Amino acid sequence: MFGKGVTLLKLFGFEVKIDWSWLILAGLITWTLAQGMFPAQVQGLPGWAYWVMGALGALGILFSIVAHEFSHSLVARRYGIPIRQITLFVFGGVAQMDEESRSPRAELYMAAAGPMTSALIGFLFWGVLLAGRRAGWPASVTGVLGYMRTINFILAIFNLVPAFPLDGGRILRALLWKWLKDVRRATRIASSIGSIFGIALIVFGIFSLFRGNFIGGIWWVLIGLFLRSASQGSYRKLLATETLRGEPVKRFMSTEVVTVGPQSTVQELVQDYVYRHHHKMFPVVRDGTLEGCVTTREIREVPREEWDRKTVREIAADCTADNTVSSRADTTEALAKMNRTGLSRLMVVDEGKLEGVIALKDIMRFLSLKLDLEYGERGPFSSSSEPPEV
């Protein structure tokens, strides 16, 4: 879903990253505040002061989103749900979970934590704003405080809309899950509402465009498209998790593995392996011993003129928890690693011995067939090579 991004900070064991797309949003927010909102509210200041206010407003939004996502992450940890990291991107932020909620109660509390935190921050800024006005603080300061109060209330209210995967949609799913005793059905209903809400935002955005609100209309359309895609993706994620849970990696792995020797040159690797077998990853084996793996990612980092001089040993990656999996592991673990690392194949290793390779395409083929035969749902995995996040 996201690029690598930049690590902003590490707090309470969580890594907070900023996707490059968020920098675009920060620039747009700063420009909008400095050239539109703050000059209209606070008149008579020099131009640079409005830019400082705009930058502070953007930083305040950053703080608010991080606090919102931290609240989700802390509650998730309380219920034993592992959180890899928090990523800020162009439409806000997301706490990236390794697994779904295990009960309606956990889902409800985790979802409600975000809006509650945003509302509390809003009231905090409101209190500081009132104190500042009584103390006679400069209008530039109270202007930023007022903006932060409002934006946190908006963040809380918007996230309470019952459209999955917004927090309100997750709260709705938790209630439906509790009532129906069926997380899959509850997710389908909640994600359908989220998809409809996304379409409504797109229509509203188009209407705004015809009314002359070009920038606002574009943003509503983009948010609607994102929300519709996210709601559908969340349902695909649940289907994948429910379908693959309990299926061992051994069921899908191939034991007929094409390996490459560490002494081969990069030129030989490309010509005799990549172009012949069409894989993006090859285990590196010497005398039956697994020494690591090499992917097209490492090949791309080698200048073309050095392909006939560099050997596979020099560019191969070590065997790590990110590119290997046990044959006894649940397939959802393998799929989660593929999502996290971007790899489409993992080496299946037990006690240091290469047992086989598991490929994303084989998992996707199984998902598509099983959903078609057992549930009559074809589409989620048949038209895309992208793995559903697990």
Tab-separated table of C-alpha atoms in Angstrom:
chain	number	residue	atom	x	y	z
A	1	MET	CA	0.000	0.000	0.000
A	2	PHE	CA	2.771	2.430	0.820
A	3	GLY	CA	6.332	3.089	-0.191
A	4	LYS	CA	9.211	2.825	2.233
A	5	GLY	CA	8.813	6.382	3.479
A	6	VAL	CA	10.947	8.088	6.094
A	7	THR	CA	11.097	7.131	9.761
A	8	LEU	CA	9.924	10.086	11.844
A	9	LEU	CA	10.287	8.691	15.358
A	10	LYS	CA	10.006	5.596	17.540
A	11	LEU	CA	7.784	5.794	20.606
A	12	PHE	CA	6.340	3.115	22.907
A	13	GLY	CA	7.835	0.486	20.609
A	14	PHE	CA	6.002	1.809	17.527
A	15	GLU	CA	7.789	3.153	14.471
A	16	VAL	CA	6.190	6.219	12.920
A	17	LYS	CA	6.906	6.738	9.221
A	18	ILE	CA	5.977	9.460	6.762
A	19	ASP	CA	5.126	8.380	3.252
A	20	TRP	CA	6.383	10.795	0.608
A	21	SER	CA	2.786	11.540	-0.346
A	22	TRP	CA	2.221	13.154	3.059
A	23	LEU	CA	4.848	15.783	2.278
A	24	ILE	CA	2.650	16.835	-0.654
A	25	LEU	CA	-0.290	17.161	1.720
A	26	ALA	CA	1.796	19.148	4.226
A	27	GLY	CA	2.832	21.565	1.497
A	28	LEU	CA	-0.763	22.019	0.322
A	29	ILE	CA	-1.988	22.575	3.887
A	30	THR	CA	0.721	25.146	4.595
A	31	TRP	CA	-0.015	27.002	1.349
A	32	THR	CA	-3.790	26.947	1.891
A	33	LEU	CA	-3.520	28.238	5.457
A	34	ALA	CA	-0.882	30.863	4.664
A	35	GLN	CA	-2.595	32.239	1.560
A	36	GLY	CA	-6.255	31.762	2.400
A	37	MET	CA	-7.553	30.915	5.827
A	38	PHE	CA	-5.243	32.773	8.223
A	39	PRO	CA	-5.091	36.072	6.236
A	40	ALA	CA	-8.918	36.076	6.207
A	41	GLN	CA	-9.151	35.454	9.956
A	42	VAL	CA	-6.199	37.521	11.205
A	43	GLN	CA	-5.630	40.659	9.166
A	44	GLY	CA	-2.719	43.071	9.124
A	45	LEU	CA	0.185	40.642	9.646
A	46	PRO	CA	3.293	40.533	7.429
A	47	GLY	CA	3.403	37.810	4.783
A	48	TRP	CA	6.061	35.747	6.531
A	49	ALA	CA	3.885	35.525	9.657
A	50	TYR	CA	1.119	33.778	7.724
A	51	TRP	CA	3.627	31.270	6.356
A	52	VAL	CA	4.856	30.550	9.898
A	53	MET	CA	1.247	30.081	11.031
A	54	GLY	CA	0.606	27.785	8.077
A	55	ALA	CA	3.672	25.678	8.866
A	56	LEU	CA	2.629	25.428	12.531
A	57	GLY	CA	-0.847	24.397	11.439
A	58	ALA	CA	0.601	21.619	9.255
A	59	LEU	CA	2.789	20.433	12.141
A	60	GLY	CA	-0.253	20.507	14.405
A	61	ILE	CA	-2.135	18.247	12.002
A	62	LEU	CA	0.861	15.903	11.982
A	63	PHE	CA	0.768	15.749	15.782
A	64	SER	CA	-3.001	15.188	15.801
A	65	ILE	CA	-2.892	12.332	13.291
A	66	VAL	CA	-0.004	10.624	15.089
A	67	ALA	CA	-1.855	10.891	18.428
A	68	HIS	CA	-5.012	9.514	16.792
A	69	GLU	CA	-3.166	6.498	15.386
A	70	PHE	CA	-1.172	5.958	18.577
A	71	SER	CA	-4.423	5.549	20.491
A	72	HIS	CA	-5.488	2.790	18.077
A	73	SER	CA	-2.088	1.113	18.423
A	74	LEU	CA	-2.007	1.206	22.224
A	75	VAL	CA	-5.472	-0.332	22.514
A	76	ALA	CA	-4.553	-2.940	19.879
A	77	ARG	CA	-1.476	-3.882	21.903
A	78	ARG	CA	-3.681	-4.162	25.003
A	79	TYR	CA	-5.704	-6.833	23.178
A	80	GLY	CA	-2.664	-8.671	21.822
A	81	ILE	CA	-2.880	-7.389	18.245
A	82	PRO	CA	0.630	-6.683	16.895
A	83	ILE	CA	1.175	-3.311	15.190
A	84	ARG	CA	4.151	-3.035	12.837
A	85	GLN	CA	4.216	0.699	12.358
A	86	ILE	CA	2.198	3.860	11.920
A	87	THR	CA	2.407	5.428	8.470
A	88	LEU	CA	1.305	8.932	7.542
A	89	PHE	CA	0.254	9.360	3.925
A	90	VAL	CA	-1.623	11.826	1.760
A	91	PHE	CA	-5.083	10.987	3.158
A	92	GLY	CA	-4.102	10.817	6.828
A	93	GLY	CA	-2.554	7.957	8.746
A	94	VAL	CA	-2.902	4.244	9.337
A	95	ALA	CA	-1.728	1.843	12.025
A	96	GLN	CA	-0.552	-1.222	10.099
A	97	MET	CA	-1.743	-4.358	11.892
A	98	ASP	CA	-0.298	-7.815	11.374
A	99	GLU	CA	-3.709	-9.367	12.044
A	100	GLU	CA	-7.355	-8.461	12.462
A	101	SER	CA	-9.160	-7.931	15.761
A	102	ARG	CA	-9.886	-11.164	17.559
A	103	SER	CA	-13.235	-10.180	19.072
A	104	PRO	CA	-16.000	-7.581	18.635
A	105	ARG	CA	-14.998	-6.062	21.973
A	106	ALA	CA	-11.393	-5.503	20.865
A	107	GLU	CA	-12.553	-4.062	17.541
A	108	LEU	CA	-14.996	-1.688	19.248
A	109	TYR	CA	-12.517	-0.331	21.790
A	110	MET	CA	-9.704	-0.037	19.272
A	111	ALA	CA	-11.882	1.841	16.768
A	112	ALA	CA	-13.442	4.153	19.359
A	113	ALA	CA	-10.044	5.142	20.785
A	114	GLY	CA	-9.146	7.275	17.748
A	115	PRO	CA	-12.153	9.648	17.671
A	116	MET	CA	-12.116	9.917	21.466
A	117	THR	CA	-8.459	10.951	21.400
A	118	SER	CA	-9.063	13.503	18.653
A	119	ALA	CA	-11.998	14.961	20.575
A	120	LEU	CA	-9.927	15.193	23.758
A	121	ILE	CA	-7.120	16.953	21.892
A	122	GLY	CA	-9.706	19.320	20.428
A	123	PHE	CA	-10.985	20.220	23.894
A	124	LEU	CA	-7.389	20.640	25.094
A	125	PHE	CA	-6.633	23.155	22.336
A	126	TRP	CA	-9.942	24.878	23.067
A	127	GLY	CA	-8.982	25.294	26.712
A	128	VAL	CA	-5.561	26.677	25.828
A	129	LEU	CA	-7.213	29.013	23.290
A	130	LEU	CA	-9.582	30.429	25.913
A	131	ALA	CA	-6.704	30.896	28.363
A	132	GLY	CA	-4.640	32.605	25.672
A	133	ARG	CA	-7.415	35.034	24.783
A	134	ARG	CA	-7.854	35.990	28.435
A	135	ALA	CA	-4.097	36.481	28.746
A	136	GLY	CA	-3.999	38.667	25.645
A	137	TRP	CA	-1.849	36.397	23.489
A	138	PRO	CA	-1.119	37.607	19.937
A	139	ALA	CA	-3.790	36.933	17.330
A	140	SER	CA	-1.296	34.855	15.330
A	141	VAL	CA	-0.999	32.402	18.246
A	142	THR	CA	-4.705	32.194	19.030
A	143	GLY	CA	-5.413	31.795	15.306
A	144	VAL	CA	-3.301	28.622	15.143
A	145	LEU	CA	-4.812	27.327	18.400
A	146	GLY	CA	-8.320	27.881	17.055
A	147	TYR	CA	-7.452	26.032	13.881
A	148	MET	CA	-6.067	23.071	15.842
A	149	ARG	CA	-9.209	22.957	17.986
A	150	THR	CA	-11.404	22.855	14.885
A	151	ILE	CA	-9.336	20.375	12.890
A	152	ASN	CA	-9.301	17.836	15.747
A	153	PHE	CA	-13.079	18.073	16.152
A	154	ILE	CA	-13.430	17.563	12.383
A	155	LEU	CA	-11.064	14.582	12.555
A	156	ALA	CA	-13.150	13.035	15.337
A	157	ILE	CA	-16.507	13.644	13.616
A	158	PHE	CA	-15.396	12.529	10.142
A	159	ASN	CA	-13.922	9.293	11.512
A	160	LEU	CA	-17.213	8.511	13.264
A	161	VAL	CA	-19.029	8.263	9.918
A	162	PRO	CA	-20.185	4.588	9.775
A	163	ALA	CA	-18.258	3.877	6.567
A	164	PHE	CA	-15.690	1.087	6.766
A	165	PRO	CA	-12.701	1.311	7.148
A	166	LEU	CA	-13.193	4.652	8.946
A	167	ASP	CA	-13.383	4.295	12.720
A	168	GLY	CA	-17.154	4.671	12.638
A	169	GLY	CA	-17.334	1.854	10.116
A	170	ARG	CA	-15.200	-0.314	12.373
A	171	ILE	CA	-17.491	0.452	15.277
A	172	LEU	CA	-20.444	-0.552	13.091
A	173	ARG	CA	-18.657	-3.763	12.116
A	174	ALA	CA	-17.982	-4.570	15.774
A	175	LEU	CA	-21.681	-4.141	16.640
A	176	LEU	CA	-22.780	-6.209	13.631
A	177	TRP	CA	-20.163	-8.839	14.481
A	178	LYS	CA	-21.527	-9.066	18.022
A	179	TRP	CA	-25.116	-9.291	16.762
A	180	LEU	CA	-24.659	-11.586	13.751
A	181	LYS	CA	-21.861	-13.738	15.239
A	182	ASP	CA	-20.258	-13.626	11.793
A	183	VAL	CA	-17.256	-11.357	11.187
A	184	ARG	CA	-17.265	-12.033	7.451
A	185	ARG	CA	-20.876	-10.980	6.983
A	186	ALA	CA	-20.404	-7.983	9.280
A	187	THR	CA	-17.379	-6.861	7.282
A	188	ARG	CA	-19.219	-7.249	3.984
A	189	ILE	CA	-22.072	-5.028	5.201
A	190	ALA	CA	-19.751	-2.405	6.699
A	191	SER	CA	-17.479	-2.330	3.642
A	192	SER	CA	-20.506	-1.993	1.325
A	193	ILE	CA	-21.611	1.076	3.288
A	194	GLY	CA	-18.050	2.417	3.060
A	195	SER	CA	-18.045	1.890	-0.701
A	196	ILE	CA	-21.388	3.684	-1.064
A	197	PHE	CA	-20.122	6.575	1.065
A	198	GLY	CA	-17.032	6.785	-1.136
A	199	ILE	CA	-19.241	7.026	-4.231
A	200	ALA	CA	-21.261	9.761	-2.509
A	201	LEU	CA	-18.088	11.767	-1.880
A	202	ILE	CA	-17.075	11.360	-5.526
A	203	VAL	CA	-20.480	12.653	-6.678
A	204	PHE	CA	-20.262	15.547	-4.232
A	205	GLY	CA	-16.764	16.340	-5.501
A	206	ILE	CA	-17.949	16.389	-9.111
A	207	PHE	CA	-20.847	18.635	-8.119
A	208	SER	CA	-18.373	20.972	-6.389
A	209	LEU	CA	-16.272	21.107	-9.547
A	210	PHE	CA	-19.263	22.276	-11.578
A	211	ARG	CA	-19.978	24.867	-8.887
A	212	GLY	CA	-16.503	26.321	-9.396
A	213	ASN	CA	-14.832	24.876	-6.288
A	214	PHE	CA	-12.004	23.228	-8.221
A	215	ILE	CA	-9.534	22.434	-5.418
A	216	GLY	CA	-12.204	21.314	-2.955
A	217	GLY	CA	-13.939	19.207	-5.596
A	218	ILE	CA	-10.726	17.436	-6.559
A	219	TRP	CA	-10.005	16.614	-2.925
A	220	TRP	CA	-13.501	15.205	-2.340
A	221	VAL	CA	-13.183	13.034	-5.448
A	222	LEU	CA	-9.760	11.747	-4.377
A	223	ILE	CA	-10.944	11.029	-0.834
A	224	GLY	CA	-13.997	9.230	-2.206
A	225	LEU	CA	-11.880	7.101	-4.534
A	226	PHE	CA	-9.507	6.248	-1.717
A	227	LEU	CA	-12.300	5.365	0.716
A	228	ARG	CA	-14.060	3.153	-1.833
A	229	SER	CA	-10.804	1.362	-2.650
A	230	ALA	CA	-9.926	0.977	1.040
A	231	SER	CA	-13.342	-0.445	1.934
A	232	GLN	CA	-13.131	-3.040	-0.829
A	233	GLY	CA	-9.515	-3.833	0.036
A	234	SER	CA	-10.390	-4.352	3.694
A	235	TYR	CA	-13.027	-6.895	2.747
A	236	ARG	CA	-10.557	-8.712	0.476
A	237	LYS	CA	-8.100	-8.749	3.349
A	238	LEU	CA	-10.613	-10.408	5.652
A	239	LEU	CA	-11.576	-12.971	3.006
A	240	ALA	CA	-7.926	-13.860	2.511
A	241	THR	CA	-7.307	-14.181	6.239
A	242	GLU	CA	-10.396	-16.291	6.907
A	243	THR	CA	-9.768	-18.537	3.897
A	244	LEU	CA	-6.069	-19.129	4.537
A	245	ARG	CA	-6.186	-19.422	8.320
A	246	GLY	CA	-5.161	-22.939	9.320
A	247	GLU	CA	-3.653	-23.757	5.926
A	248	PRO	CA	0.047	-24.630	6.375
A	249	VAL	CA	2.709	-23.266	4.053
A	250	LYS	CA	3.626	-26.849	3.153
A	251	ARG	CA	0.344	-27.182	1.244
A	252	PHE	CA	1.291	-24.476	-1.258
A	253	MET	CA	5.060	-24.732	-1.490
A	254	SER	CA	6.845	-26.137	-4.509
A	255	THR	CA	9.646	-28.621	-3.857
A	256	GLU	CA	10.999	-28.317	-7.397
A	257	VAL	CA	13.157	-25.285	-6.729
A	258	VAL	CA	15.477	-23.628	-9.227
A	259	THR	CA	18.615	-22.598	-7.320
A	260	VAL	CA	21.679	-20.636	-8.357
A	261	GLY	CA	25.287	-21.134	-7.297
A	262	PRO	CA	27.144	-18.335	-5.496
A	263	GLN	CA	29.972	-18.417	-8.044
A	264	SER	CA	27.694	-17.535	-10.990
A	265	THR	CA	28.032	-14.043	-12.392
A	266	VAL	CA	25.181	-11.568	-12.408
A	267	GLN	CA	25.162	-11.838	-16.222
A	268	GLU	CA	24.636	-15.608	-15.981
A	269	LEU	CA	21.969	-15.102	-13.320
A	270	VAL	CA	19.999	-12.777	-15.564
A	271	GLN	CA	20.380	-14.715	-18.820
A	272	ASP	CA	20.188	-18.311	-17.544
A	273	TYR	CA	17.786	-17.901	-14.622
A	274	VAL	CA	15.698	-14.702	-14.580
A	275	TYR	CA	14.914	-14.628	-18.306
A	276	ARG	CA	14.506	-18.399	-18.543
A	277	HIS	CA	12.432	-19.155	-15.420
A	278	HIS	CA	10.771	-15.739	-14.973
A	279	HIS	CA	11.190	-15.651	-11.196
A	280	LYS	CA	12.110	-12.574	-9.184
A	281	MET	CA	13.869	-14.521	-6.428
A	282	PHE	CA	16.294	-17.461	-6.472
A	283	PRO	CA	17.765	-19.321	-3.503
A	284	VAL	CA	21.578	-19.360	-3.454
A	285	VAL	CA	22.811	-22.894	-2.744
A	286	ARG	CA	26.308	-24.368	-2.652
A	287	ASP	CA	26.931	-28.099	-2.043
A	288	GLY	CA	23.396	-28.475	-0.709
A	289	THR	CA	23.800	-25.635	1.797
A	290	LEU	CA	21.473	-22.631	1.620
A	291	GLU	CA	23.568	-19.455	1.716
A	292	GLY	CA	20.905	-16.846	1.046
A	293	CYS	CA	18.827	-15.581	-1.829
A	294	VAL	CA	19.118	-13.123	-4.683
A	295	THR	CA	16.283	-11.054	-6.148
A	296	THR	CA	15.819	-8.694	-9.062
A	297	ARG	CA	16.026	-5.933	-6.480
A	298	GLU	CA	19.701	-6.689	-5.848
A	299	ILE	CA	20.354	-7.080	-9.580
A	300	ARG	CA	19.002	-3.591	-10.291
A	301	GLU	CA	21.554	-2.113	-7.893
A	302	VAL	CA	24.479	-3.464	-9.947
A	303	PRO	CA	25.580	-1.278	-12.892
A	304	ARG	CA	25.042	-3.077	-16.209
A	305	GLU	CA	28.740	-2.873	-17.134
A	306	GLU	CA	29.613	-4.879	-13.981
A	307	TRP	CA	27.259	-7.795	-14.593
A	308	ASP	CA	29.995	-9.982	-16.074
A	309	ARG	CA	32.354	-9.263	-13.136
A	310	LYS	CA	30.096	-9.329	-10.085
A	311	THR	CA	29.171	-12.733	-8.660
A	312	VAL	CA	25.942	-13.826	-7.033
A	313	ARG	CA	27.816	-14.260	-3.743
A	314	GLU	CA	28.652	-10.549	-3.713
A	315	ILE	CA	25.074	-9.332	-4.103
A	316	ALA	CA	23.050	-12.105	-2.424
A	317	ALA	CA	20.951	-11.269	0.634
A	318	ASP	CA	21.253	-13.298	3.817
A	319	CYS	CA	18.510	-15.656	4.940
A	320	THR	CA	16.337	-13.681	7.351
A	321	ALA	CA	12.889	-13.841	8.887
A	322	ASP	CA	11.707	-11.575	6.061
A	323	ASN	CA	12.578	-13.892	3.142
A	324	THR	CA	12.053	-17.301	4.782
A	325	VAL	CA	9.155	-19.127	6.361
A	326	SER	CA	8.666	-22.507	8.019
A	327	SER	CA	6.720	-25.218	6.223
A	328	ARG	CA	4.612	-25.592	9.389
A	329	ALA	CA	3.735	-21.889	9.550
A	330	ASP	CA	0.261	-20.623	8.730
A	331	THR	CA	-0.023	-19.352	5.162
A	332	THR	CA	-1.356	-16.038	6.470
A	333	GLU	CA	2.120	-15.482	7.958
A	334	ALA	CA	3.717	-15.991	4.545
A	335	LEU	CA	1.242	-13.608	2.897
A	336	ALA	CA	1.873	-10.982	5.587
A	337	LYS	CA	5.621	-11.188	4.916
A	338	MET	CA	5.046	-10.772	1.188
A	339	ASN	CA	3.009	-7.640	1.899
A	340	ARG	CA	5.638	-6.243	4.222
A	341	THR	CA	8.679	-6.939	2.045
A	342	GLY	CA	7.232	-6.732	-1.467
A	343	LEU	CA	8.562	-10.230	-2.278
A	344	SER	CA	6.419	-12.526	-4.408
A	345	ARG	CA	8.285	-15.713	-3.375
A	346	LEU	CA	9.627	-16.908	-0.013
A	347	MET	CA	12.070	-19.689	0.750
A	348	VAL	CA	10.598	-22.457	2.904
A	349	VAL	CA	13.305	-23.361	5.401
A	350	ASP	CA	13.291	-25.777	8.346
A	351	GLU	CA	16.330	-26.167	10.586
A	352	GLY	CA	18.493	-24.395	8.039
A	353	LYS	CA	17.494	-26.720	5.212
A	354	LEU	CA	15.759	-25.505	2.066
A	355	GLU	CA	12.473	-27.411	1.772
A	356	GLY	CA	10.935	-25.484	-1.131
A	357	VAL	CA	9.546	-22.147	-2.251
A	358	ILE	CA	6.101	-20.627	-1.774
A	359	ALA	CA	4.871	-18.227	-4.466
A	360	LEU	CA	2.244	-15.503	-4.265
A	361	LYS	CA	0.586	-16.629	-7.514
A	362	ASP	CA	-0.128	-20.085	-6.069
A	363	ILE	CA	-1.748	-18.575	-2.971
A	364	MET	CA	-3.858	-16.230	-5.109
A	365	ARG	CA	-4.963	-19.061	-7.374
A	366	PHE	CA	-6.111	-21.090	-4.360
A	367	LEU	CA	-7.988	-18.117	-2.905
A	368	SER	CA	-9.811	-17.421	-6.145
A	369	LEU	CA	-10.829	-21.051	-6.657
A	370	LYS	CA	-11.942	-21.662	-3.079
A	371	LEU	CA	-14.010	-18.485	-2.878
A	372	ASP	CA	-15.623	-19.291	-6.227
A	373	LEU	CA	-16.494	-22.879	-5.283
A	374	GLU	CA	-17.500	-22.433	-1.652
A	375	TYR	CA	-18.858	-18.885	-1.464
A	376	GLY	CA	-19.645	-17.942	-5.047
A	377	GLU	CA	-17.363	-14.899	-4.819
A	378	ARG	CA	-15.000	-14.762	-7.769
A	379	GLY	CA	-13.691	-11.283	-8.091
A	380	PRO	CA	-11.528	-10.343	-5.112
A	381	PHE	CA	-8.352	-12.124	-6.198
A	382	SER	CA	-8.820	-13.127	-9.829
A	383	SER	CA	-8.208	-9.753	-11.463
A	384	SER	CA	-5.141	-8.487	-9.615
A	385	SER	CA	-1.688	-9.770	-8.820
A	386	GLU	CA	-1.513	-7.558	-5.748
A	387	PRO	CA	-1.707	-9.524	-2.500
A	388	PRO	CA	-4.420	-8.583	-0.043
A	389	GLU	CA	-2.785	-7.145	3.064
A	390	VAL	CA	-2.767	-9.602	5.942
